[in-house]
Amino acid sequence: MMVVMDKQTITFVKKERVADGTMAFFFTKPDGFTYKPGQYIELTLINPKETDDEGDARVFSLVSTPKHEYLEVAIRMRDSAFKRCLGNLKESEEILLDGPFGAFLLHQDTNKRAVFLVGGIGITPIMSMVRSAEEEKIKRPMTLVLSTRTLGDAPFLSELHEKKENKIMDLLHTVTNEEVSGQDLEHGYISSDMLKKNLTDIDTCIFYVVGPPAMVRAMNKVLEELEVSPDNIKMEEFAGYEKEKGRTE
């Protein structure tokens, strides 16, 4: 396999719709490529038909697990040159891979509950963590609190419900921009009252906050209200593209 300045060429395999306006992209995985659930990669287009001021590379959290056959990322398909080119990739077309990067990883103590406070496409690193826990048959308490604007905006929603039914994790889905009702559903933004109602072990939980900057700031305030120790909080902002740091999912 060709290596260009420490970047490896991989090939596009397929794409699947996972929510309104959100697609999962699958790529071949290089021999010997390893990563940990929660890490991200950089993808660079090769000779794209169009480009813009943000360049030809973006970073994306891996949704797949290290044991998966392919590398999978999930992307909100906004109108940018990069995403238009990515969306038009043909089977076996090549793209450059760099990474993995990041230290947004699950804690080691499996007795402490992991609570994921997630906004929209911020679910991507969490999917790898939850899938890996199921795959490895790791018994650990996990609760996902997912906030989306509408039901249709929620990526991987049917799979998340399957994980809940299989007792891999608990699930609470809150929707902000439409009225909803049903099991595991709430209306409104994630709040301290919502967490107190659904969590009985807040003092010992480890919180993982993932989403756009405004959501991350709001969750930081919520956790301050609950007097959660900063040592028990991990945060990851999806703030748009910043070389080797930001997210464009």
Short mmCIF file of N, CA and C in Angstrom, two decimals, residues 2-138:
data_model
loop_
_atom_site.label_atom_id
_atom_site.label_comp_id
_atom_site.label_asym_id
_atom_site.label_seq_id
_atom_site.Cartn_x
_atom_site.Cartn_y
_atom_site.Cartn_z
N MET A 2 0.55 2.21 -0.84
CA MET A 2 1.36 3.41 -0.97
C MET A 2 1.26 4.28 0.28
N VAL A 3 2.38 4.86 0.69
CA VAL A 3 2.41 5.79 1.81
C VAL A 3 2.91 7.13 1.30
N VAL A 4 2.17 8.22 1.56
CA VAL A 4 2.55 9.55 1.12
C VAL A 4 2.73 10.43 2.35
N MET A 5 4.01 10.79 2.66
CA MET A 5 4.29 11.64 3.82
C MET A 5 3.59 11.10 5.07
N ASP A 6 3.77 9.81 5.33
CA ASP A 6 3.19 9.13 6.48
C ASP A 6 1.69 8.93 6.37
N LYS A 7 1.08 9.35 5.27
CA LYS A 7 -0.34 9.10 5.06
C LYS A 7 -0.50 7.88 4.17
N GLN A 8 -1.50 7.08 4.46
CA GLN A 8 -1.74 5.87 3.70
C GLN A 8 -2.94 6.04 2.79
N THR A 9 -2.89 5.40 1.64
CA THR A 9 -4.05 5.43 0.76
C THR A 9 -5.02 4.32 1.17
N ILE A 10 -6.29 4.68 1.25
CA ILE A 10 -7.35 3.72 1.50
C ILE A 10 -8.39 3.91 0.42
N THR A 11 -9.29 2.97 0.28
CA THR A 11 -10.29 3.07 -0.79
C THR A 11 -11.70 3.12 -0.22
N PHE A 12 -12.53 3.87 -0.92
CA PHE A 12 -13.93 4.00 -0.54
C PHE A 12 -14.67 2.71 -0.88
N VAL A 13 -15.50 2.24 0.07
CA VAL A 13 -16.23 0.99 -0.11
C VAL A 13 -17.71 1.25 -0.37
N LYS A 14 -18.35 2.01 0.52
CA LYS A 14 -19.79 2.26 0.39
C LYS A 14 -20.19 3.37 1.35
N LYS A 15 -21.44 3.82 1.21
CA LYS A 15 -22.00 4.78 2.16
C LYS A 15 -23.44 4.38 2.48
N GLU A 16 -23.89 4.75 3.67
CA GLU A 16 -25.24 4.41 4.11
C GLU A 16 -25.84 5.61 4.84
N ARG A 17 -27.13 5.82 4.67
CA ARG A 17 -27.83 6.87 5.40
C ARG A 17 -28.08 6.40 6.83
N VAL A 18 -27.71 7.22 7.82
CA VAL A 18 -27.91 6.84 9.22
C VAL A 18 -28.81 7.83 9.97
N ALA A 19 -29.19 8.93 9.32
CA ALA A 19 -30.14 9.90 9.88
C ALA A 19 -30.44 10.90 8.78
N ASP A 20 -31.40 11.78 9.03
CA ASP A 20 -31.69 12.83 8.06
C ASP A 20 -30.43 13.68 7.86
N GLY A 21 -29.94 13.73 6.63
CA GLY A 21 -28.78 14.55 6.34
C GLY A 21 -27.46 14.02 6.85
N THR A 22 -27.43 12.77 7.30
CA THR A 22 -26.20 12.19 7.85
C THR A 22 -25.92 10.85 7.17
N MET A 23 -24.67 10.69 6.72
CA MET A 23 -24.27 9.47 6.03
C MET A 23 -23.08 8.83 6.75
N ALA A 24 -23.05 7.51 6.72
CA ALA A 24 -21.88 6.76 7.18
C ALA A 24 -21.07 6.36 5.95
N PHE A 25 -19.76 6.57 6.01
CA PHE A 25 -18.85 6.22 4.93
C PHE A 25 -17.92 5.11 5.40
N PHE A 26 -17.73 4.11 4.55
CA PHE A 26 -16.89 2.96 4.87
C PHE A 26 -15.68 2.94 3.95
N PHE A 27 -14.51 2.71 4.55
CA PHE A 27 -13.26 2.66 3.79
C PHE A 27 -12.48 1.41 4.17
N THR A 28 -11.62 0.96 3.27
CA THR A 28 -10.76 -0.18 3.60
C THR A 28 -9.84 0.20 4.75
N LYS A 29 -9.45 -0.81 5.53
CA LYS A 29 -8.55 -0.59 6.67
C LYS A 29 -7.18 -1.14 6.33
N PRO A 30 -6.13 -0.32 6.42
CA PRO A 30 -4.78 -0.81 6.10
C PRO A 30 -4.35 -1.95 7.02
N ASP A 31 -3.56 -2.84 6.51
CA ASP A 31 -3.01 -3.93 7.33
C ASP A 31 -2.24 -3.34 8.51
N GLY A 32 -2.52 -3.84 9.69
CA GLY A 32 -1.80 -3.40 10.87
C GLY A 32 -2.28 -2.10 11.47
N PHE A 33 -3.31 -1.49 10.88
CA PHE A 33 -3.81 -0.21 11.41
C PHE A 33 -4.61 -0.48 12.68
N THR A 34 -4.23 0.16 13.77
CA THR A 34 -4.91 -0.03 15.05
C THR A 34 -5.33 1.32 15.63
N TYR A 35 -6.36 1.30 16.44
CA TYR A 35 -6.83 2.51 17.11
C TYR A 35 -7.66 2.11 18.31
N LYS A 36 -8.01 3.09 19.12
CA LYS A 36 -8.83 2.86 20.30
C LYS A 36 -10.19 3.53 20.12
N PRO A 37 -11.26 2.93 20.65
CA PRO A 37 -12.58 3.56 20.55
C PRO A 37 -12.55 4.96 21.15
N GLY A 38 -13.04 5.93 20.37
CA GLY A 38 -13.03 7.32 20.79
C GLY A 38 -12.02 8.16 20.03
N GLN A 39 -11.10 7.51 19.30
CA GLN A 39 -10.10 8.26 18.55
C GLN A 39 -10.64 8.71 17.19
N TYR A 40 -9.87 9.59 16.53
CA TYR A 40 -10.30 10.11 15.24
C TYR A 40 -9.16 10.01 14.22
N ILE A 41 -9.53 10.18 12.97
CA ILE A 41 -8.58 10.13 11.86
C ILE A 41 -8.72 11.37 11.00
N GLU A 42 -7.71 11.61 10.17
CA GLU A 42 -7.79 12.68 9.18
C GLU A 42 -7.91 12.05 7.80
N LEU A 43 -8.86 12.54 7.02
CA LEU A 43 -9.05 12.09 5.64
C LEU A 43 -8.74 13.25 4.70
N THR A 44 -7.95 12.96 3.66
CA THR A 44 -7.56 13.98 2.68
C THR A 44 -7.97 13.53 1.29
N LEU A 45 -8.70 14.38 0.59
CA LEU A 45 -9.09 14.08 -0.78
C LEU A 45 -7.87 14.12 -1.70
N ILE A 46 -7.88 13.28 -2.71
CA ILE A 46 -6.80 13.24 -3.70
C ILE A 46 -7.29 13.88 -4.99
N ASN A 47 -6.67 14.98 -5.38
CA ASN A 47 -7.04 15.70 -6.61
C ASN A 47 -8.54 15.92 -6.72
N PRO A 48 -9.14 16.59 -5.73
CA PRO A 48 -10.59 16.81 -5.77
C PRO A 48 -11.00 17.72 -6.93
N LYS A 49 -12.24 17.56 -7.38
CA LYS A 49 -12.74 18.37 -8.49
C LYS A 49 -13.00 19.81 -8.07
N GLU A 50 -13.18 20.03 -6.78
CA GLU A 50 -13.35 21.38 -6.26
C GLU A 50 -12.76 21.45 -4.86
N THR A 51 -12.43 22.65 -4.43
CA THR A 51 -11.89 22.85 -3.09
C THR A 51 -12.35 24.20 -2.58
N ASP A 52 -12.02 24.51 -1.32
CA ASP A 52 -12.38 25.81 -0.76
C ASP A 52 -11.29 26.24 0.21
N ASP A 53 -11.54 27.33 0.93
CA ASP A 53 -10.52 27.89 1.81
C ASP A 53 -10.15 26.97 2.96
N GLU A 54 -11.01 26.00 3.27
CA GLU A 54 -10.74 25.09 4.38
C GLU A 54 -9.83 23.94 3.98
N GLY A 55 -9.52 23.83 2.69
CA GLY A 55 -8.60 22.80 2.25
C GLY A 55 -9.26 21.47 1.94
N ASP A 56 -8.42 20.47 1.69
CA ASP A 56 -8.89 19.17 1.21
C ASP A 56 -8.86 18.09 2.28
N ALA A 57 -8.64 18.46 3.54
CA ALA A 57 -8.56 17.47 4.62
C ALA A 57 -9.54 17.83 5.74
N ARG A 58 -10.08 16.81 6.37
CA ARG A 58 -10.95 16.98 7.54
C ARG A 58 -10.66 15.84 8.51
N VAL A 59 -11.01 16.04 9.78
CA VAL A 59 -10.85 14.97 10.76
C VAL A 59 -12.22 14.47 11.20
N PHE A 60 -12.32 13.16 11.41
CA PHE A 60 -13.58 12.52 11.76
C PHE A 60 -13.34 11.45 12.82
N SER A 61 -14.22 11.40 13.80
CA SER A 61 -14.17 10.31 14.78
C SER A 61 -14.54 9.00 14.11
N LEU A 62 -13.88 7.94 14.52
CA LEU A 62 -14.20 6.61 14.00
C LEU A 62 -15.44 6.07 14.71
N VAL A 63 -16.38 5.61 13.94
CA VAL A 63 -17.60 5.00 14.46
C VAL A 63 -17.42 3.49 14.60
N SER A 64 -16.56 2.94 13.78
CA SER A 64 -16.29 1.50 13.80
C SER A 64 -15.48 1.14 15.04
N THR A 65 -15.37 -0.16 15.29
CA THR A 65 -14.53 -0.65 16.37
C THR A 65 -13.21 -1.16 15.77
N PRO A 66 -12.18 -1.30 16.60
CA PRO A 66 -10.90 -1.77 16.08
C PRO A 66 -10.97 -3.14 15.40
N LYS A 67 -11.97 -3.95 15.74
CA LYS A 67 -12.09 -5.27 15.13
C LYS A 67 -12.91 -5.27 13.83
N HIS A 68 -13.54 -4.15 13.51
CA HIS A 68 -14.35 -4.09 12.30
C HIS A 68 -13.49 -4.24 11.05
N GLU A 69 -14.09 -4.79 10.02
CA GLU A 69 -13.38 -4.99 8.75
C GLU A 69 -13.01 -3.66 8.11
N TYR A 70 -13.91 -2.68 8.22
CA TYR A 70 -13.70 -1.39 7.57
C TYR A 70 -13.53 -0.27 8.59
N LEU A 71 -13.00 0.86 8.12
CA LEU A 71 -13.01 2.10 8.89
C LEU A 71 -14.31 2.83 8.54
N GLU A 72 -15.07 3.18 9.56
CA GLU A 72 -16.36 3.83 9.33
C GLU A 72 -16.39 5.18 10.03
N VAL A 73 -16.84 6.19 9.31
CA VAL A 73 -17.07 7.51 9.89
C VAL A 73 -18.48 7.94 9.52
N ALA A 74 -19.07 8.82 10.31
CA ALA A 74 -20.41 9.34 10.02
C ALA A 74 -20.32 10.85 9.92
N ILE A 75 -21.01 11.41 8.93
CA ILE A 75 -20.80 12.81 8.57
C ILE A 75 -22.12 13.50 8.29
N ARG A 76 -22.30 14.68 8.89
CA ARG A 76 -23.41 15.55 8.52
C ARG A 76 -23.09 16.15 7.15
N MET A 77 -23.96 15.92 6.18
CA MET A 77 -23.64 16.30 4.80
C MET A 77 -24.03 17.75 4.51
N ARG A 78 -23.28 18.67 5.11
CA ARG A 78 -23.50 20.08 4.86
C ARG A 78 -22.89 20.46 3.51
N ASP A 79 -23.27 21.65 3.03
CA ASP A 79 -22.88 22.06 1.68
C ASP A 79 -21.49 22.71 1.70
N SER A 80 -20.46 21.87 1.56
CA SER A 80 -19.09 22.36 1.44
C SER A 80 -18.42 21.60 0.32
N ALA A 81 -17.35 22.17 -0.22
CA ALA A 81 -16.65 21.51 -1.32
C ALA A 81 -16.16 20.13 -0.90
N PHE A 82 -15.59 20.03 0.31
CA PHE A 82 -15.08 18.75 0.77
C PHE A 82 -16.19 17.70 0.83
N LYS A 83 -17.31 18.06 1.43
CA LYS A 83 -18.37 17.07 1.61
C LYS A 83 -19.08 16.73 0.30
N ARG A 84 -19.13 17.68 -0.62
CA ARG A 84 -19.68 17.35 -1.94
C ARG A 84 -18.78 16.32 -2.63
N CYS A 85 -17.47 16.54 -2.56
CA CYS A 85 -16.54 15.59 -3.19
C CYS A 85 -16.59 14.23 -2.49
N LEU A 86 -16.66 14.25 -1.16
CA LEU A 86 -16.74 13.00 -0.42
C LEU A 86 -18.01 12.23 -0.79
N GLY A 87 -19.12 12.97 -0.88
CA GLY A 87 -20.39 12.33 -1.21
C GLY A 87 -20.42 11.76 -2.61
N ASN A 88 -19.54 12.25 -3.48
CA ASN A 88 -19.51 11.78 -4.87
C ASN A 88 -18.44 10.72 -5.12
N LEU A 89 -17.77 10.25 -4.05
CA LEU A 89 -16.76 9.21 -4.23
C LEU A 89 -17.38 7.97 -4.87
N LYS A 90 -16.63 7.37 -5.76
CA LYS A 90 -17.05 6.12 -6.40
C LYS A 90 -16.36 4.94 -5.72
N GLU A 91 -16.99 3.78 -5.80
CA GLU A 91 -16.41 2.58 -5.20
C GLU A 91 -14.98 2.37 -5.69
N SER A 92 -14.08 2.08 -4.76
CA SER A 92 -12.65 1.83 -5.00
C SER A 92 -11.85 3.11 -5.26
N GLU A 93 -12.49 4.27 -5.20
CA GLU A 93 -11.74 5.53 -5.33
C GLU A 93 -10.89 5.73 -4.08
N GLU A 94 -9.70 6.29 -4.26
CA GLU A 94 -8.75 6.39 -3.16
C GLU A 94 -8.84 7.73 -2.43
N ILE A 95 -8.45 7.69 -1.16
CA ILE A 95 -8.39 8.87 -0.30
C ILE A 95 -7.23 8.64 0.66
N LEU A 96 -6.68 9.70 1.24
CA LEU A 96 -5.54 9.56 2.14
C LEU A 96 -5.99 9.51 3.59
N LEU A 97 -5.33 8.67 4.36
CA LEU A 97 -5.62 8.46 5.78
C LEU A 97 -4.42 8.86 6.63
N ASP A 98 -4.67 9.60 7.70
CA ASP A 98 -3.64 9.88 8.69
C ASP A 98 -4.25 9.66 10.08
N GLY A 99 -3.41 9.25 11.02
CA GLY A 99 -3.90 9.00 12.37
C GLY A 99 -3.58 7.57 12.80
N PRO A 100 -4.20 7.15 13.90
CA PRO A 100 -5.27 7.82 14.65
C PRO A 100 -4.73 8.87 15.62
N PHE A 101 -5.65 9.75 16.07
CA PHE A 101 -5.33 10.80 17.01
C PHE A 101 -6.34 10.79 18.16
N GLY A 102 -5.97 11.47 19.26
CA GLY A 102 -6.94 11.73 20.31
C GLY A 102 -6.81 10.85 21.54
N ALA A 103 -7.25 11.42 22.67
CA ALA A 103 -7.21 10.71 23.95
C ALA A 103 -8.57 10.74 24.64
N PHE A 104 -9.64 10.84 23.83
CA PHE A 104 -11.00 10.82 24.37
C PHE A 104 -11.43 9.36 24.50
N LEU A 105 -11.01 8.73 25.60
CA LEU A 105 -11.15 7.29 25.77
C LEU A 105 -11.94 6.97 27.03
N LEU A 106 -12.54 5.79 27.05
CA LEU A 106 -13.28 5.35 28.23
C LEU A 106 -12.35 5.12 29.42
N HIS A 107 -12.84 5.42 30.62
CA HIS A 107 -12.07 5.18 31.83
C HIS A 107 -11.92 3.67 32.07
N GLN A 108 -10.93 3.32 32.86
CA GLN A 108 -10.59 1.91 33.06
C GLN A 108 -11.48 1.21 34.08
N ASP A 109 -11.95 1.93 35.08
CA ASP A 109 -12.74 1.33 36.16
C ASP A 109 -14.14 0.99 35.66
N THR A 110 -14.39 -0.28 35.41
CA THR A 110 -15.68 -0.70 34.85
C THR A 110 -16.81 -0.68 35.87
N ASN A 111 -16.51 -0.37 37.12
CA ASN A 111 -17.57 -0.26 38.13
C ASN A 111 -18.21 1.12 38.13
N LYS A 112 -17.52 2.10 37.54
CA LYS A 112 -18.05 3.46 37.50
C LYS A 112 -18.85 3.67 36.22
N ARG A 113 -20.06 4.20 36.38
CA ARG A 113 -20.93 4.41 35.23
C ARG A 113 -20.36 5.48 34.30
N ALA A 114 -20.38 5.19 33.01
CA ALA A 114 -20.06 6.18 31.98
C ALA A 114 -21.36 6.81 31.53
N VAL A 115 -21.43 8.13 31.62
CA VAL A 115 -22.62 8.86 31.17
C VAL A 115 -22.22 9.74 29.99
N PHE A 116 -22.83 9.47 28.84
CA PHE A 116 -22.51 10.20 27.62
C PHE A 116 -23.57 11.28 27.40
N LEU A 117 -23.16 12.53 27.47
CA LEU A 117 -24.05 13.66 27.18
C LEU A 117 -23.70 14.14 25.77
N VAL A 118 -24.57 13.84 24.83
CA VAL A 118 -24.21 13.95 23.41
C VAL A 118 -25.19 14.84 22.66
N GLY A 119 -24.64 15.71 21.83
CA GLY A 119 -25.45 16.51 20.93
C GLY A 119 -25.27 16.05 19.50
N GLY A 120 -26.34 15.52 18.90
CA GLY A 120 -26.37 15.19 17.48
C GLY A 120 -25.24 14.29 17.01
N ILE A 121 -24.48 14.80 16.02
CA ILE A 121 -23.42 14.01 15.40
C ILE A 121 -22.26 13.75 16.36
N GLY A 122 -22.29 14.37 17.53
CA GLY A 122 -21.31 14.06 18.57
C GLY A 122 -21.37 12.61 19.02
N ILE A 123 -22.37 11.88 18.56
CA ILE A 123 -22.51 10.46 18.90
C ILE A 123 -21.37 9.62 18.33
N THR A 124 -20.63 10.14 17.34
CA THR A 124 -19.70 9.28 16.60
C THR A 124 -18.64 8.59 17.47
N PRO A 125 -17.89 9.29 18.33
CA PRO A 125 -16.91 8.54 19.14
C PRO A 125 -17.58 7.62 20.14
N ILE A 126 -18.79 7.98 20.58
CA ILE A 126 -19.50 7.15 21.55
C ILE A 126 -19.96 5.84 20.91
N MET A 127 -20.34 5.89 19.63
CA MET A 127 -20.74 4.66 18.94
C MET A 127 -19.62 3.64 18.96
N SER A 128 -18.39 4.09 18.72
CA SER A 128 -17.26 3.16 18.75
C SER A 128 -17.08 2.56 20.14
N MET A 129 -17.25 3.39 21.17
CA MET A 129 -17.11 2.90 22.55
C MET A 129 -18.18 1.87 22.89
N VAL A 130 -19.43 2.19 22.56
CA VAL A 130 -20.55 1.31 22.90
C VAL A 130 -20.47 0.01 22.10
N ARG A 131 -20.18 0.13 20.81
CA ARG A 131 -20.04 -1.06 19.98
C ARG A 131 -18.92 -1.96 20.50
N SER A 132 -17.81 -1.35 20.90
CA SER A 132 -16.68 -2.13 21.39
C SER A 132 -17.02 -2.84 22.69
N ALA A 133 -17.74 -2.16 23.58
CA ALA A 133 -18.13 -2.78 24.85
C ALA A 133 -18.98 -4.02 24.59
N GLU A 134 -19.90 -3.92 23.62
CA GLU A 134 -20.73 -5.08 23.28
C GLU A 134 -19.89 -6.17 22.62
N GLU A 135 -19.03 -5.78 21.72
CA GLU A 135 -18.20 -6.72 20.98
C GLU A 135 -17.26 -7.49 21.92
N GLU A 136 -16.69 -6.77 22.89
CA GLU A 136 -15.74 -7.38 23.81
C GLU A 136 -16.42 -8.02 25.02
N LYS A 137 -17.77 -7.91 25.06
CA LYS A 137 -18.55 -8.45 26.19
C LYS A 137 -18.07 -7.88 27.52
N ILE A 138 -17.78 -6.57 27.50
CA ILE A 138 -17.35 -5.88 28.72
C ILE A 138 -18.59 -5.41 29.48
#
